[in-house]
PDB file of C-alpha atoms in Angstrom:
ATOM      1  CA  ALA A   1      12.656   3.992  15.339  1.00 70.00           C
ATOM      2  CA  GLN A   2      11.097   1.536  12.926  1.00 76.00           C
ATOM      3  CA  SER A   3      11.814   2.344   9.304  1.00 87.00           C
ATOM      4  CA  VAL A   4      11.858   0.958   5.799  1.00 93.00           C
ATOM      5  CA  THR A   5      14.276   2.183   3.166  1.00 95.00           C
ATOM      6  CA  GLN A   6      14.430   1.654  -0.547  1.00 96.00           C
ATOM      7  CA  PRO A   7      17.774   3.146  -1.546  1.00 95.00           C
ATOM      8  CA  ASP A   8      16.990   3.459  -5.250  1.00 95.00           C
ATOM      9  CA  ILE A   9      14.468   6.129  -6.161  1.00 94.00           C
ATOM     10  CA  HIS A  10      14.521   5.316  -9.872  1.00 96.00           C
ATOM     11  CA  ILE A  11      15.970   2.395 -11.802  1.00 97.00           C
ATOM     12  CA  THR A  12      16.125   1.965 -15.569  1.00 97.00           C
ATOM     13  CA  VAL A  13      16.764  -1.424 -17.155  1.00 97.00           C
ATOM     14  CA  SER A  14      16.544  -2.782 -20.666  1.00 97.00           C
ATOM     15  CA  GLU A  15      13.833  -5.233 -21.545  1.00 97.00           C
ATOM     16  CA  GLY A  16      15.099  -8.764 -20.989  1.00 97.00           C
ATOM     17  CA  ALA A  17      17.699  -7.708 -18.437  1.00 97.00           C
ATOM     18  CA  SER A  18      17.658  -8.876 -14.847  1.00 97.00           C
ATOM     19  CA  LEU A  19      16.331  -6.715 -12.037  1.00 97.00           C
ATOM     20  CA  GLU A  20      16.986  -6.319  -8.343  1.00 97.00           C
ATOM     21  CA  LEU A  21      15.181  -3.774  -6.171  1.00 98.00           C
ATOM     22  CA  ARG A  22      16.520  -3.235  -2.694  1.00 98.00           C
ATOM     23  CA  CYS A  23      14.641  -2.994   0.567  1.00 97.00           C
ATOM     24  CA  ASN A  24      16.098  -2.644   4.045  1.00 96.00           C
ATOM     25  CA  TYR A  25      14.280  -2.374   7.338  1.00 93.00           C
ATOM     26  CA  SER A  26      15.078  -1.372  10.865  1.00 90.00           C
ATOM     27  CA  TYR A  27      12.916  -3.153  13.418  1.00 83.00           C
ATOM     28  CA  GLY A  28      13.434  -4.635  16.844  1.00 78.00           C
ATOM     29  CA  ALA A  29      12.127  -7.995  15.632  1.00 81.00           C
ATOM     30  CA  THR A  30      11.797  -9.632  12.251  1.00 81.00           C
ATOM     31  CA  PRO A  31       8.639  -8.216  10.701  1.00 87.00           C
ATOM     32  CA  TYR A  32       6.402  -9.598   8.030  1.00 90.00           C
ATOM     33  CA  LEU A  33       7.662  -8.398   4.655  1.00 93.00           C
ATOM     34  CA  PHE A  34       5.791  -7.499   1.488  1.00 94.00           C
ATOM     35  CA  TRP A  35       6.376  -6.180  -2.003  1.00 96.00           C
ATOM     36  CA  TYR A  36       3.635  -4.304  -3.828  1.00 96.00           C
ATOM     37  CA  VAL A  37       3.531  -2.933  -7.365  1.00 96.00           C
ATOM     38  CA  GLN A  38       1.604   0.136  -8.477  1.00 94.00           C
ATOM     39  CA  SER A  39       1.093   0.636 -12.178  1.00 91.00           C
ATOM     40  CA  PRO A  40       0.332   4.174 -13.377  1.00 84.00           C
ATOM     41  CA  GLY A  41      -3.126   5.255 -12.246  1.00 79.00           C
ATOM     42  CA  GLN A  42      -3.733   2.007 -10.393  1.00 82.00           C
ATOM     43  CA  GLY A  43      -3.966   0.781  -6.847  1.00 86.00           C
ATOM     44  CA  LEU A  44      -1.408  -1.508  -5.235  1.00 90.00           C
ATOM     45  CA  GLN A  45      -1.093  -5.162  -6.123  1.00 92.00           C
ATOM     46  CA  LEU A  46       0.596  -7.626  -3.795  1.00 91.00           C
ATOM     47  CA  LEU A  47       3.534  -9.329  -5.522  1.00 95.00           C
ATOM     48  CA  LEU A  48       4.730 -11.540  -2.697  1.00 93.00           C
ATOM     49  CA  LYS A  49       5.107 -11.799   1.045  1.00 91.00           C
ATOM     50  CA  TYR A  50       7.351 -13.383   3.653  1.00 92.00           C
ATOM     51  CA  PHE A  51       6.097 -14.512   7.023  1.00 88.00           C
ATOM     52  CA  SER A  52       8.476 -17.295   8.010  1.00 84.00           C
ATOM     53  CA  GLY A  53      10.185 -20.424   6.679  1.00 86.00           C
ATOM     54  CA  ASP A  54      12.015 -20.549   3.372  1.00 88.00           C
ATOM     55  CA  THR A  55      13.835 -17.275   2.899  1.00 91.00           C
ATOM     56  CA  LEU A  56      13.379 -17.294  -0.877  1.00 95.00           C
ATOM     57  CA  VAL A  57       9.760 -16.572  -1.749  1.00 95.00           C
ATOM     58  CA  GLN A  58       8.117 -16.739  -5.127  1.00 95.00           C
ATOM     59  CA  GLY A  59       5.482 -14.287  -6.218  1.00 94.00           C
ATOM     60  CA  ILE A  60       3.332 -13.433  -9.158  1.00 93.00           C
ATOM     61  CA  LYS A  61       4.526 -12.191 -12.544  1.00 94.00           C
ATOM     62  CA  GLY A  62       7.839 -14.067 -12.233  1.00 96.00           C
ATOM     63  CA  PHE A  63       9.109 -12.090  -9.234  1.00 97.00           C
ATOM     64  CA  GLU A  64      10.935 -13.515  -6.267  1.00 97.00           C
ATOM     65  CA  ALA A  65      12.418 -12.024  -3.106  1.00 97.00           C
ATOM     66  CA  GLU A  66      15.020 -13.192  -0.627  1.00 96.00           C
ATOM     67  CA  PHE A  67      14.919 -12.435   3.071  1.00 95.00           C
ATOM     68  CA  LYS A  68      18.347 -11.995   4.643  1.00 95.00           C
ATOM     69  CA  ARG A  69      18.118 -11.616   8.391  1.00 92.00           C
ATOM     70  CA  SER A  70      21.784 -10.698   8.802  1.00 92.00           C
ATOM     71  CA  GLN A  71      21.383  -7.785   6.417  1.00 93.00           C
ATOM     72  CA  SER A  72      17.818  -6.813   7.396  1.00 93.00           C
ATOM     73  CA  SER A  73      16.989  -6.932   3.726  1.00 95.00           C
ATOM     74  CA  PHE A  74      14.224  -8.220   1.501  1.00 97.00           C
ATOM     75  CA  ASN A  75      15.319  -7.581  -2.075  1.00 98.00           C
ATOM     76  CA  LEU A  76      13.023  -8.169  -5.024  1.00 98.00           C
ATOM     77  CA  ARG A  77      14.367  -9.862  -8.157  1.00 98.00           C
ATOM     78  CA  LYS A  78      13.272 -10.830 -11.618  1.00 98.00           C
ATOM     79  CA  PRO A  79      15.532 -12.649 -14.091  1.00 97.00           C
ATOM     80  CA  SER A  80      14.109 -11.043 -17.242  1.00 97.00           C
ATOM     81  CA  VAL A  81      12.176  -7.794 -17.182  1.00 97.00           C
ATOM     82  CA  HIS A  82       9.233  -7.147 -19.506  1.00 96.00           C
ATOM     83  CA  TRP A  83       8.096  -3.734 -20.678  1.00 95.00           C
ATOM     84  CA  SER A  84       4.872  -4.200 -18.708  1.00 94.00           C
ATOM     85  CA  ASP A  85       6.887  -4.309 -15.473  1.00 96.00           C
ATOM     86  CA  ALA A  86       7.414  -0.542 -15.637  1.00 96.00           C
ATOM     87  CA  ALA A  87       5.743   0.705 -12.467  1.00 96.00           C
ATOM     88  CA  GLU A  88       6.343   1.887  -8.920  1.00 95.00           C
ATOM     89  CA  TYR A  89       7.423  -0.775  -6.443  1.00 97.00           C
ATOM     90  CA  PHE A  90       6.853  -0.498  -2.714  1.00 96.00           C
ATOM     91  CA  CYS A  91       8.370  -2.573   0.030  1.00 96.00           C
ATOM     92  CA  ALA A  92       6.240  -2.795   3.180  1.00 94.00           C
ATOM     93  CA  VAL A  93       6.790  -4.262   6.618  1.00 91.00           C
ATOM     94  CA  ALA A  94       4.558  -4.965   9.589  1.00 87.00           C
ATOM     95  CA  LEU A  95       4.744  -6.644  12.929  1.00 80.00           C
ATOM     96  CA  TYR A  96       1.811  -8.938  13.637  1.00 71.00           C
ATOM     97  CA  GLY A  97      -1.205  -6.917  14.674  1.00 70.00           C
ATOM     98  CA  GLN A  98       0.446  -3.629  13.862  1.00 76.00           C
ATOM     99  CA  ASN A  99       0.102  -1.217  10.998  1.00 83.00           C
ATOM    100  CA  PHE A 100       1.985  -1.478   7.767  1.00 88.00           C
ATOM    101  CA  VAL A 101       4.922   0.798   7.114  1.00 90.00           C
ATOM    102  CA  PHE A 102       5.702   1.460   3.472  1.00 93.00           C
ATOM    103  CA  GLY A 103       9.042   2.327   1.962  1.00 94.00           C
ATOM    104  CA  PRO A 104       9.398   5.409  -0.251  1.00 94.00           C
ATOM    105  CA  GLY A 105       9.100   3.379  -3.431  1.00 95.00           C
ATOM    106  CA  THR A 106      11.322   2.661  -6.428  1.00 97.00           C
ATOM    107  CA  ARG A 107      10.201   3.690  -9.875  1.00 96.00           C
ATOM    108  CA  LEU A 108      11.168   1.196 -12.562  1.00 97.00           C
ATOM    109  CA  SER A 109      11.542   2.250 -16.179  1.00 97.00           C
ATOM    110  CA  VAL A 110      12.073  -0.338 -18.909  1.00 97.00           C
ATOM    111  CA  LEU A 111      13.885   0.487 -22.142  1.00 96.00           C
ATOM    112  CA  PRO A 112      12.819  -1.318 -25.328  1.00 91.00           C
TER     113      PRO A 112
ATOM    114  CA  SER B   1      -7.693 -12.216  -1.538  1.00 71.00           C
ATOM    115  CA  ALA B   2     -10.464  -9.618  -1.533  1.00 80.00           C
ATOM    116  CA  VAL B   3     -11.894  -7.580  -4.398  1.00 87.00           C
ATOM    117  CA  ILE B   4     -12.181  -3.935  -3.468  1.00 92.00           C
ATOM    118  CA  SER B   5     -13.878  -1.125  -5.348  1.00 94.00           C
ATOM    119  CA  GLN B   6     -13.782   2.594  -4.708  1.00 96.00           C
ATOM    120  CA  LYS B   7     -16.024   5.420  -5.814  1.00 96.00           C
ATOM    121  CA  PRO B   8     -15.360   7.855  -7.318  1.00 96.00           C
ATOM    122  CA  SER B   9     -12.234   6.825  -9.199  1.00 94.00           C
ATOM    123  CA  ARG B  10     -11.276  10.457  -9.573  1.00 95.00           C
ATOM    124  CA  ASP B  11     -12.696  13.893  -8.915  1.00 97.00           C
ATOM    125  CA  ILE B  12     -11.835  17.539  -9.255  1.00 97.00           C
ATOM    126  CA  CYS B  13     -13.169  19.665  -6.418  1.00 96.00           C
ATOM    127  CA  GLN B  14     -13.233  23.279  -5.377  1.00 97.00           C
ATOM    128  CA  ARG B  15     -11.470  24.594  -2.319  1.00 97.00           C
ATOM    129  CA  GLY B  16     -13.651  24.560   0.799  1.00 97.00           C
ATOM    130  CA  THR B  17     -15.928  21.740  -0.320  1.00 97.00           C
ATOM    131  CA  SER B  18     -16.029  18.141   0.938  1.00 97.00           C
ATOM    132  CA  LEU B  19     -15.833  14.804  -0.853  1.00 98.00           C
ATOM    133  CA  THR B  20     -16.929  11.403   0.415  1.00 98.00           C
ATOM    134  CA  ILE B  21     -15.092   8.373  -0.932  1.00 98.00           C
ATOM    135  CA  GLN B  22     -16.715   4.960  -0.772  1.00 98.00           C
ATOM    136  CA  CYS B  23     -14.972   1.626  -0.367  1.00 97.00           C
ATOM    137  CA  GLN B  24     -16.789  -1.655  -0.998  1.00 96.00           C
ATOM    138  CA  VAL B  25     -15.360  -5.138  -0.374  1.00 94.00           C
ATOM    139  CA  ASP B  26     -16.703  -8.393  -1.786  1.00 92.00           C
ATOM    140  CA  SER B  27     -16.331 -10.232   1.526  1.00 89.00           C
ATOM    141  CA  GLN B  28     -16.609  -9.473   5.215  1.00 88.00           C
ATOM    142  CA  VAL B  29     -13.415  -8.124   6.715  1.00 86.00           C
ATOM    143  CA  THR B  30     -12.529  -7.067  10.202  1.00 83.00           C
ATOM    144  CA  MET B  31     -10.231  -4.172   9.514  1.00 86.00           C
ATOM    145  CA  MET B  32     -10.306  -1.544   6.810  1.00 91.00           C
ATOM    146  CA  PHE B  33      -7.655   1.082   6.311  1.00 94.00           C
ATOM    147  CA  TRP B  34      -7.499   4.448   4.598  1.00 97.00           C
ATOM    148  CA  TYR B  35      -4.246   5.723   3.133  1.00 96.00           C
ATOM    149  CA  ARG B  36      -3.183   8.923   1.461  1.00 96.00           C
ATOM    150  CA  GLN B  37      -0.596   8.976  -1.316  1.00 93.00           C
ATOM    151  CA  GLN B  38       0.527  12.474  -2.134  1.00 93.00           C
ATOM    152  CA  PRO B  39       1.955  13.109  -5.617  1.00 88.00           C
ATOM    153  CA  GLY B  40       5.180  11.189  -6.105  1.00 86.00           C
ATOM    154  CA  GLN B  41       5.155   9.941  -2.532  1.00 89.00           C
ATOM    155  CA  SER B  42       4.661   6.706  -0.658  1.00 90.00           C
ATOM    156  CA  LEU B  43       1.576   5.712   1.291  1.00 93.00           C
ATOM    157  CA  THR B  44       0.696   7.256   4.628  1.00 94.00           C
ATOM    158  CA  LEU B  45      -1.906   5.651   6.860  1.00 94.00           C
ATOM    159  CA  ILE B  46      -4.740   8.018   7.752  1.00 96.00           C
ATOM    160  CA  ALA B  47      -6.829   5.761   9.980  1.00 95.00           C
ATOM    161  CA  THR B  48      -7.993   2.260  10.752  1.00 92.00           C
ATOM    162  CA  ALA B  49     -11.720   1.578  10.636  1.00 92.00           C
ATOM    163  CA  ASN B  50     -13.265  -1.297  12.561  1.00 85.00           C
ATOM    164  CA  GLN B  51     -16.950  -2.044  12.354  1.00 82.00           C
ATOM    165  CA  GLY B  52     -18.864  -0.952  15.421  1.00 81.00           C
ATOM    166  CA  SER B  53     -16.231   1.339  16.863  1.00 83.00           C
ATOM    167  CA  GLU B  54     -14.698   4.721  16.247  1.00 88.00           C
ATOM    168  CA  ALA B  55     -11.895   4.895  13.720  1.00 92.00           C
ATOM    169  CA  THR B  56      -8.351   5.121  15.029  1.00 92.00           C
ATOM    170  CA  TYR B  57      -6.429   8.021  13.502  1.00 95.00           C
ATOM    171  CA  GLU B  58      -2.707   8.272  12.986  1.00 93.00           C
ATOM    172  CA  SER B  59      -0.641  11.200  14.116  1.00 93.00           C
ATOM    173  CA  GLY B  60      -1.306  14.211  11.951  1.00 94.00           C
ATOM    174  CA  PHE B  61      -4.818  13.197  10.966  1.00 96.00           C
ATOM    175  CA  VAL B  62      -7.986  14.232  12.806  1.00 96.00           C
ATOM    176  CA  ILE B  63     -11.590  13.157  12.696  1.00 96.00           C
ATOM    177  CA  ASP B  64     -12.900  16.632  11.888  1.00 97.00           C
ATOM    178  CA  LYS B  65     -10.868  16.705   8.687  1.00 97.00           C
ATOM    179  CA  PHE B  66     -11.234  13.037   7.719  1.00 97.00           C
ATOM    180  CA  PRO B  67     -14.444  11.612   9.196  1.00 96.00           C
ATOM    181  CA  ILE B  68     -14.826   7.892   8.573  1.00 96.00           C
ATOM    182  CA  SER B  69     -17.862   5.635   8.684  1.00 94.00           C
ATOM    183  CA  ARG B  70     -17.871   1.843   8.932  1.00 94.00           C
ATOM    184  CA  PRO B  71     -21.508   0.758   9.013  1.00 92.00           C
ATOM    185  CA  ASN B  72     -20.882  -2.931   8.263  1.00 91.00           C
ATOM    186  CA  LEU B  73     -18.171  -5.481   7.511  1.00 91.00           C
ATOM    187  CA  THR B  74     -18.046  -4.787   3.764  1.00 93.00           C
ATOM    188  CA  PHE B  75     -18.248  -1.004   3.461  1.00 94.00           C
ATOM    189  CA  SER B  76     -16.551   2.186   4.633  1.00 96.00           C
ATOM    190  CA  THR B  77     -16.461   5.839   3.667  1.00 97.00           C
ATOM    191  CA  LEU B  78     -13.816   8.506   4.070  1.00 98.00           C
ATOM    192  CA  THR B  79     -14.757  12.175   3.826  1.00 98.00           C
ATOM    193  CA  VAL B  80     -12.180  14.805   3.020  1.00 98.00           C
ATOM    194  CA  SER B  81     -13.606  17.959   4.573  1.00 97.00           C
ATOM    195  CA  ASN B  82     -13.046  21.628   3.829  1.00 97.00           C
ATOM    196  CA  MET B  83     -10.584  20.741   1.105  1.00 97.00           C
ATOM    197  CA  SER B  84      -7.535  22.732   0.117  1.00 97.00           C
ATOM    198  CA  PRO B  85      -5.065  22.143  -2.734  1.00 96.00           C
ATOM    199  CA  GLU B  86      -2.785  20.359  -0.243  1.00 96.00           C
ATOM    200  CA  ASP B  87      -5.407  17.586  -0.051  1.00 97.00           C
ATOM    201  CA  SER B  88      -4.791  16.688  -3.688  1.00 97.00           C
ATOM    202  CA  SER B  89      -3.713  13.062  -3.448  1.00 96.00           C
ATOM    203  CA  ILE B  90      -4.676   9.519  -4.199  1.00 95.00           C
ATOM    204  CA  TYR B  91      -6.778   8.060  -1.400  1.00 97.00           C
ATOM    205  CA  LEU B  92      -6.591   4.292  -1.075  1.00 96.00           C
ATOM    206  CA  CYS B  93      -8.750   1.905   0.838  1.00 95.00           C
ATOM    207  CA  SER B  94      -7.294  -1.411   1.954  1.00 94.00           C
ATOM    208  CA  VAL B  95      -8.529  -4.388   3.916  1.00 91.00           C
ATOM    209  CA  ASP B  96      -6.989  -6.938   6.196  1.00 81.00           C
ATOM    210  CA  GLY B  97      -7.156 -10.058   4.056  1.00 67.00           C
ATOM    211  CA  ALA B  98      -6.415 -12.542   6.789  1.00 56.00           C
ATOM    212  CA  ARG B  99      -9.333 -12.241   9.178  1.00 53.00           C
ATOM    213  CA  ASP B 100      -8.941 -15.722  10.621  1.00 49.00           C
ATOM    214  CA  SER B 101      -5.222 -16.141  10.059  1.00 52.00           C
ATOM    215  CA  LEU B 102      -2.225 -15.740  12.265  1.00 51.00           C
ATOM    216  CA  TYR B 103      -0.769 -13.344   9.759  1.00 56.00           C
ATOM    217  CA  ASN B 104      -1.814  -9.962   8.483  1.00 68.00           C
ATOM    218  CA  GLU B 105      -1.698  -8.833   4.908  1.00 77.00           C
ATOM    219  CA  GLN B 106      -3.481  -6.058   3.120  1.00 86.00           C
ATOM    220  CA  PHE B 107      -5.230  -5.797  -0.214  1.00 88.00           C
ATOM    221  CA  PHE B 108      -5.827  -2.463  -1.850  1.00 92.00           C
ATOM    222  CA  GLY B 109      -8.547  -0.823  -3.836  1.00 92.00           C
ATOM    223  CA  PRO B 110      -7.798   1.030  -7.081  1.00 93.00           C
ATOM    224  CA  GLY B 111      -7.670   4.399  -5.333  1.00 94.00           C
ATOM    225  CA  THR B 112      -9.470   7.716  -5.718  1.00 96.00           C
ATOM    226  CA  ARG B 113      -7.470  10.450  -7.404  1.00 95.00           C
ATOM    227  CA  LEU B 114      -8.497  13.791  -5.927  1.00 97.00           C
ATOM    228  CA  THR B 115      -7.525  17.171  -7.331  1.00 96.00           C
ATOM    229  CA  VAL B 116      -8.461  20.298  -5.381  1.00 97.00           C
ATOM    230  CA  LEU B 117      -8.439  23.588  -7.235  1.00 96.00           C
TER     231      LEU B 117
END
């Protein structure tokens, strides 16, 4: 069955530290891959997406993600976290023409 | 990208009543989606709404409980009928932002936070 996992329910990092949020998927083919961020009381904002080509993709707010086919992973990274990055992060996958499937989310807390 | 607005942004309702949520997009889009996000949970797709046809519901969701309208390419409504406290959730509208593209991506509205007493 198709699935998306985010192994870390909650991550806490200090401001200025680096960040990596994990995302793994189980699909018969390589899907399109997305990361969304949801700030408290807000909707979802698209951070970045991977369709094909270069496996390292750059997004907004200084985020990047790397697609690794061999590991079925699409991990999100940021070299230096800001307090405003505290939010819920969702990985999502979709095959072309099919519905999105969202991971369970990872809540990020940032310590001053 | 598309700019999406939802009304109301939040509401507190009594058990047994119904609430209609509106979703407005600033451009014409082919597909609109309605999601439910229960407290502390991820997003679950309720249905897909295409203009000019009946909405397509996902397993576990039925038209009698969540009727959807899609009168044109920029607007949709979702009604939560005969509400119970279990319907307390955030309801999110999203659109397919790549109408003429080979790829699909979705953009989300700010959500409607519903509390049922």
